C-alpha positions in Angstrom: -29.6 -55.3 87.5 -28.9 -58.4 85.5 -32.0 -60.1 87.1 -34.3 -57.3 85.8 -32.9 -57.5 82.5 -33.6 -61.1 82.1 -36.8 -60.3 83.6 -37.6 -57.6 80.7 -36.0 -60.0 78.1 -38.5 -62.9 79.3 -41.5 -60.3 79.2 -40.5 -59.1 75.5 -40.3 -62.7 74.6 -43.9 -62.9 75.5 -45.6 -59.8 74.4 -43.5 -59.9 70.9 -42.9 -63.7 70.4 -46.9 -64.1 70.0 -48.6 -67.5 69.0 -45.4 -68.6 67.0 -43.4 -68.4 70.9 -43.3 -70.3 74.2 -46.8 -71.8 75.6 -47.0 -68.4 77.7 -46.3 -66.5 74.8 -49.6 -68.3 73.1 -52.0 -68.1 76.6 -51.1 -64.3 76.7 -51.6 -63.9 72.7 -54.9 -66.0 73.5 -56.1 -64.3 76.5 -55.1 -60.6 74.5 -56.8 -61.7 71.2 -60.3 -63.4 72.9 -60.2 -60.1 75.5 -60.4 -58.0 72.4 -63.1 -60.0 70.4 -65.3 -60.0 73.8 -64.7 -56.3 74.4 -66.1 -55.7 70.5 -68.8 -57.8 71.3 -70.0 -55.7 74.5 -69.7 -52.9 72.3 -72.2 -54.0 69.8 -74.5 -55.6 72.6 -74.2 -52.6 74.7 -75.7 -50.4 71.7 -78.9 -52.8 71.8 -81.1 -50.5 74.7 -82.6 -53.8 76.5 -79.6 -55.8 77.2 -77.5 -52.4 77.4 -80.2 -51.2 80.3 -80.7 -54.3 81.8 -76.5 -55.5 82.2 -75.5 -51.3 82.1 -73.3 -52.3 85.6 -71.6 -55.6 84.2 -70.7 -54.2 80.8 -69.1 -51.1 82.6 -66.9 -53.1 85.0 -66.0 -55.4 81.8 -64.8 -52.4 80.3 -63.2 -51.1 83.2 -61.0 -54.4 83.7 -60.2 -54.7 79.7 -59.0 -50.7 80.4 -56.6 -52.3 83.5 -55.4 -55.0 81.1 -54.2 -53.0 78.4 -53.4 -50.3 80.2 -51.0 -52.9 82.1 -50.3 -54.2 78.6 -49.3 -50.2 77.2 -46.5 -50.0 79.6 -45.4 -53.2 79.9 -44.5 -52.7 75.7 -42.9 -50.0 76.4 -40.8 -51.4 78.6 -39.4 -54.0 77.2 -39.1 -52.0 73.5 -35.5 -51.7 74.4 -35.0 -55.7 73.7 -36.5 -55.1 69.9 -33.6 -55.3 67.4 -34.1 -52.5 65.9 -33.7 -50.2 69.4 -30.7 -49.0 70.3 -30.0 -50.7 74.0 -27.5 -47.8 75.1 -30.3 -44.9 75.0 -33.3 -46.9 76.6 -35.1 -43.7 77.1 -34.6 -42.5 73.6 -35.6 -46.1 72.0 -38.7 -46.3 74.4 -39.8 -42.5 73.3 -39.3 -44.2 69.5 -41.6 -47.0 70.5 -44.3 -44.7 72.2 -44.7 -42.8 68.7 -44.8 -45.6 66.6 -47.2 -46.5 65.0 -48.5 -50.0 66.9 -47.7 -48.0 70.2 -50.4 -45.9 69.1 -52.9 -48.3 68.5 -52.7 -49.3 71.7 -52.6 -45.8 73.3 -56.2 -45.4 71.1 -57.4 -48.5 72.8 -57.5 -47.3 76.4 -57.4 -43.3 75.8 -61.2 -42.9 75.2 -61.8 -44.2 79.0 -59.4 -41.4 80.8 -60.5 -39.0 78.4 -64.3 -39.2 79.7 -63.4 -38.4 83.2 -61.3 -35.1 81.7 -63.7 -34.1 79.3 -67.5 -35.0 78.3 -67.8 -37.8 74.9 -70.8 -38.6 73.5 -71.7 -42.1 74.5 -71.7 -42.9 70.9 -68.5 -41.4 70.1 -67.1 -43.2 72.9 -68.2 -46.5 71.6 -67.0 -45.9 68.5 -63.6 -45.0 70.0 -63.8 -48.5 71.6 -63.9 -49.9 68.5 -60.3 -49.0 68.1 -59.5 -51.7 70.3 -60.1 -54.1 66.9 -56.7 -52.4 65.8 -54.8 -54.0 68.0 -55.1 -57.3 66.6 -52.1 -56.2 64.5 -49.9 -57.2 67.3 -51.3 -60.7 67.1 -51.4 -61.9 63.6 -48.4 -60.5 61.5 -50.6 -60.9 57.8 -52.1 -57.8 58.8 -48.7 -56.4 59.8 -47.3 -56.7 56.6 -50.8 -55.9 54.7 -49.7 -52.0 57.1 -46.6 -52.3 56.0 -47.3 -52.9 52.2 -50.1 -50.2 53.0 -47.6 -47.6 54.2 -44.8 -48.2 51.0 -47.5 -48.0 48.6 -49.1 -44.4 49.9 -48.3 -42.1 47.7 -49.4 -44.8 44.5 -52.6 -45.2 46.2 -52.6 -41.3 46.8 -52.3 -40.4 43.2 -55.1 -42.9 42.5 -57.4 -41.5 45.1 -56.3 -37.8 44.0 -57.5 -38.6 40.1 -60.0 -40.6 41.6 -61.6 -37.8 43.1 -61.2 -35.5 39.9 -63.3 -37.7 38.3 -65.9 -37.7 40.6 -65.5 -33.4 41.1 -65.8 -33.3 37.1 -68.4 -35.6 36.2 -70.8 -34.4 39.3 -70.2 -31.0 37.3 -71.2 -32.2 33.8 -74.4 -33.9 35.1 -75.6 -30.7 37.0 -75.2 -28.9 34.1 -77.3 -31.7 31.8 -79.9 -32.8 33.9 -80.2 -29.4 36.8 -82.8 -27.8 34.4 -84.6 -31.8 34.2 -84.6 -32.4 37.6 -84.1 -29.1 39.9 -84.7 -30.9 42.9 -82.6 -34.2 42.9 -79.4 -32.2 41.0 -80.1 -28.8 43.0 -76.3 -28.5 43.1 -73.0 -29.7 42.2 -72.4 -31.2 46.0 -75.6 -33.0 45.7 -74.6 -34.4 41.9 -71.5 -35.7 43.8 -73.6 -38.1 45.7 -75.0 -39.4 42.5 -71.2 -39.3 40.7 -69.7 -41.5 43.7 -72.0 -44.3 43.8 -72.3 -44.6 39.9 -68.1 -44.7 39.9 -68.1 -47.3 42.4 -70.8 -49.1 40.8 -72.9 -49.3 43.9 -75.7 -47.5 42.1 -78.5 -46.8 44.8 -81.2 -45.7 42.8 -82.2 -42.9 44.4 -80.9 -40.4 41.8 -80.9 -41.0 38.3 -80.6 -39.2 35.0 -83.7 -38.9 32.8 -82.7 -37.1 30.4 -80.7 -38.7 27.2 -77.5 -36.9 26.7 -77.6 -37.4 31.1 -77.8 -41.2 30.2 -75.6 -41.9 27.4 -73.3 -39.7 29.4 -73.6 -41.7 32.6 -72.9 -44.4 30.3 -69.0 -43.5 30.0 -68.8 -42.7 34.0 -69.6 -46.3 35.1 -67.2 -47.8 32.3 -64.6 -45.0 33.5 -65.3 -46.0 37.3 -65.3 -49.7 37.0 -61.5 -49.5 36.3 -60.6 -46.3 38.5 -62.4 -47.3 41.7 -60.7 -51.2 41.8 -57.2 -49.4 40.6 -56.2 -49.1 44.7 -57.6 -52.8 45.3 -55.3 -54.0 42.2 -52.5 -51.8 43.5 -52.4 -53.6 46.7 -52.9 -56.8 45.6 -49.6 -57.3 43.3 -47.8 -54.8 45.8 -49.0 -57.4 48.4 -47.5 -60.5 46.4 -44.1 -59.1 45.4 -43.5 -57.6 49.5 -44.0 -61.9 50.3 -41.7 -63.2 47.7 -39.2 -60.0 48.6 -39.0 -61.0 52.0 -38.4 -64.9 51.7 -35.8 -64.3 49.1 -33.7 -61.6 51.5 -34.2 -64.1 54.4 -32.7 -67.2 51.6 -29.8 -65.3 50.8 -28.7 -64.1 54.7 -29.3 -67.3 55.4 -26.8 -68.8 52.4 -24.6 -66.5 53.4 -24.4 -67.4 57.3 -24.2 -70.8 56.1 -21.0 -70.6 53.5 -19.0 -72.5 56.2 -21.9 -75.0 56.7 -22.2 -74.0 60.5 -24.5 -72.1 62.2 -22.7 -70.0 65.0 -24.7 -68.3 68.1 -24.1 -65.1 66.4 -25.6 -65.9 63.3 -28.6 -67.6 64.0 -29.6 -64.6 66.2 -29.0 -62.6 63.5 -31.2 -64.6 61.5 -33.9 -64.4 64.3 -34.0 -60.8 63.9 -34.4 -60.7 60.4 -37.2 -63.3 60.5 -38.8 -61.5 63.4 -38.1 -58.0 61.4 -40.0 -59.0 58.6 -42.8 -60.6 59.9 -41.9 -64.5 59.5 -42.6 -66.8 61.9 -40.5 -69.3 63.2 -42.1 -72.2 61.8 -41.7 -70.9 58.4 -38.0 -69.7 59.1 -37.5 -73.2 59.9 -38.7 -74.4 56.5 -36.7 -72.2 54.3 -33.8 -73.5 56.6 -34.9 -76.9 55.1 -35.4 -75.8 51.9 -31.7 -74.4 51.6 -30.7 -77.6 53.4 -32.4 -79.7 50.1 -30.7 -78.2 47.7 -27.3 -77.1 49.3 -24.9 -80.5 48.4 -22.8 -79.2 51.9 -24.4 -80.7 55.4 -25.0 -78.0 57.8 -23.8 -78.3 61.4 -25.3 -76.7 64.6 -22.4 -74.9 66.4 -23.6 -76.2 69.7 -24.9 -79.6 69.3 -23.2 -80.4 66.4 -25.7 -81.9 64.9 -26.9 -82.1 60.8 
């Protein structure tokens, strides 16, 4: 029993650990991260009719070993959930459920459903490859910047939801305002408010096609308004994200500085509490490199040598 534990310990170590853990952590990370980028690649190749016609067989038993290796991948995460810090080792089957319905678990589950679902039911070639595509997702297990870009994503919802709510009242109301100016002009082009919401939508975000266009004055010197309106609505989100983005950084360094001032009030590091400063590095994203660099930082200004419990060195 304790063999298999170690076993699922050593196996977490190197799905979780990633490129900032052992040299098999990094090979696997490697292997995962290059397997992904090549399976994108067939993808986009495979939607090219020559080369798709002419290597059909090879790109199909690519796809079908990529399946085996995150398939193998899926479980093996599941598996080992239990040793995350945040599962509770006592009810493996409860923390494993937990994991399955998270939302990384997912991702993975995306990455690999597509090719059991297409022997259960028929998809659309295109549809299929577009469900492939999910397989980019999983990069998130790999580089943790894009981890905490989901997790500032995911705190800042509902801000981003207000702005994409009035965002889109904007778009509902002006769309209105020039069908009733310019649907007598132009009948054709602003036949309707849904088609005037094309026209709203890329004159808010600026992108300005030029395939529909006001002609007539007050439909001009009204438009006028909508892009100053939507040059500051539609980058609202971006800005949003941005400073939210900053502030989660600094947040995070500064809880890790004080758990680590506080573990080291005595000026030793004990077993217990540099785990527990693992976990909270590994909770929030920071790799070890950098969790050693704060330790060095604190070390620099802290006038009190600190002592490794089991070497005893400075």
């Amino acid at each position: 029993m304790s063999k298999a534990l170690t076993t699922r310990k050593k196996v977490y170590d190197i799905l979780e650990h990633g490129f900032d853990g052992s040299r098999t952590s990094r090979l696997f990370s490697g292997f995962i991260v290059v397997l992904i980028i090549l399976n994108v690649s067939a993808i986009i190749l495979e939607s090219y009719k020559p080369i798709g016609e002419m290597y059909h067989q090879e790109f199909v038993l690519f796809n079908m070993f990529s399946v085996v290796v995150f398939t193998l991948e899926y479980f093996a995460r599941i598996w080992v959930s239990v040793e995350s810090p945040h599962s509770d080792r006592s009810e493996p089957i409860k923390s494993r459920i937990k994991y399955s319905l998270s939302p990384v678990s997912l991702i993975d589950l995306l990455a690999i459903a597509p090719f059991y679902l297409s022997f259960i039911f028929a998809i659309d070639l295109r549809y299929l490859r577009m469900l492939r595509m999910l397989r980019l997702l999983k990069l998130t297990h790999y580089f943790k910047g894009l981890r905490l870009f989901m997790d500032v994503l995911r705190k800042e919802l509902p801000s981003i939801g207000a702005a994409i709510i009035i965002m889109s009242v904007l778009v509902i109301m002006s769309a209105s305002v020039m069908y009733s100016v310019e649907h007598e002009a132009q009948p054709d082009v602003f036949d309707s408010i849904p088609s005037a919401i094309w026209w709203s939508v890329v004159t808010m975000t600026t992108v300005g096609y030029g395939d529909v266009t006001p002609i007539t004055f007050l439909g001009k010197f009204i438009s006028i308004f909508i892009m100053l309106l939507g040059v500051g609505i539609v980058a609202l989100p971006a800005a949003m994200l941005a400073a939210k983005f900053g502030d989660e950084l600094r947040t995070r360094k500064q809880l890790l500085e004080h758990e680590i001032a506080t573990a080291l009030q005595d000026g030793i590091i004990t077993s217990e509490e540099q785990v527990a400063i693992e976990k909270l590095s590994e909770s929030m994203g920071i790799s070890s490199q950098e969790l050693e660099q704060v330790i060095l930082n604190y070390n620099r200004h802290n006038s009190k040598p600190v002592t490794c419990a089991h070497c005893g060195k400075t």
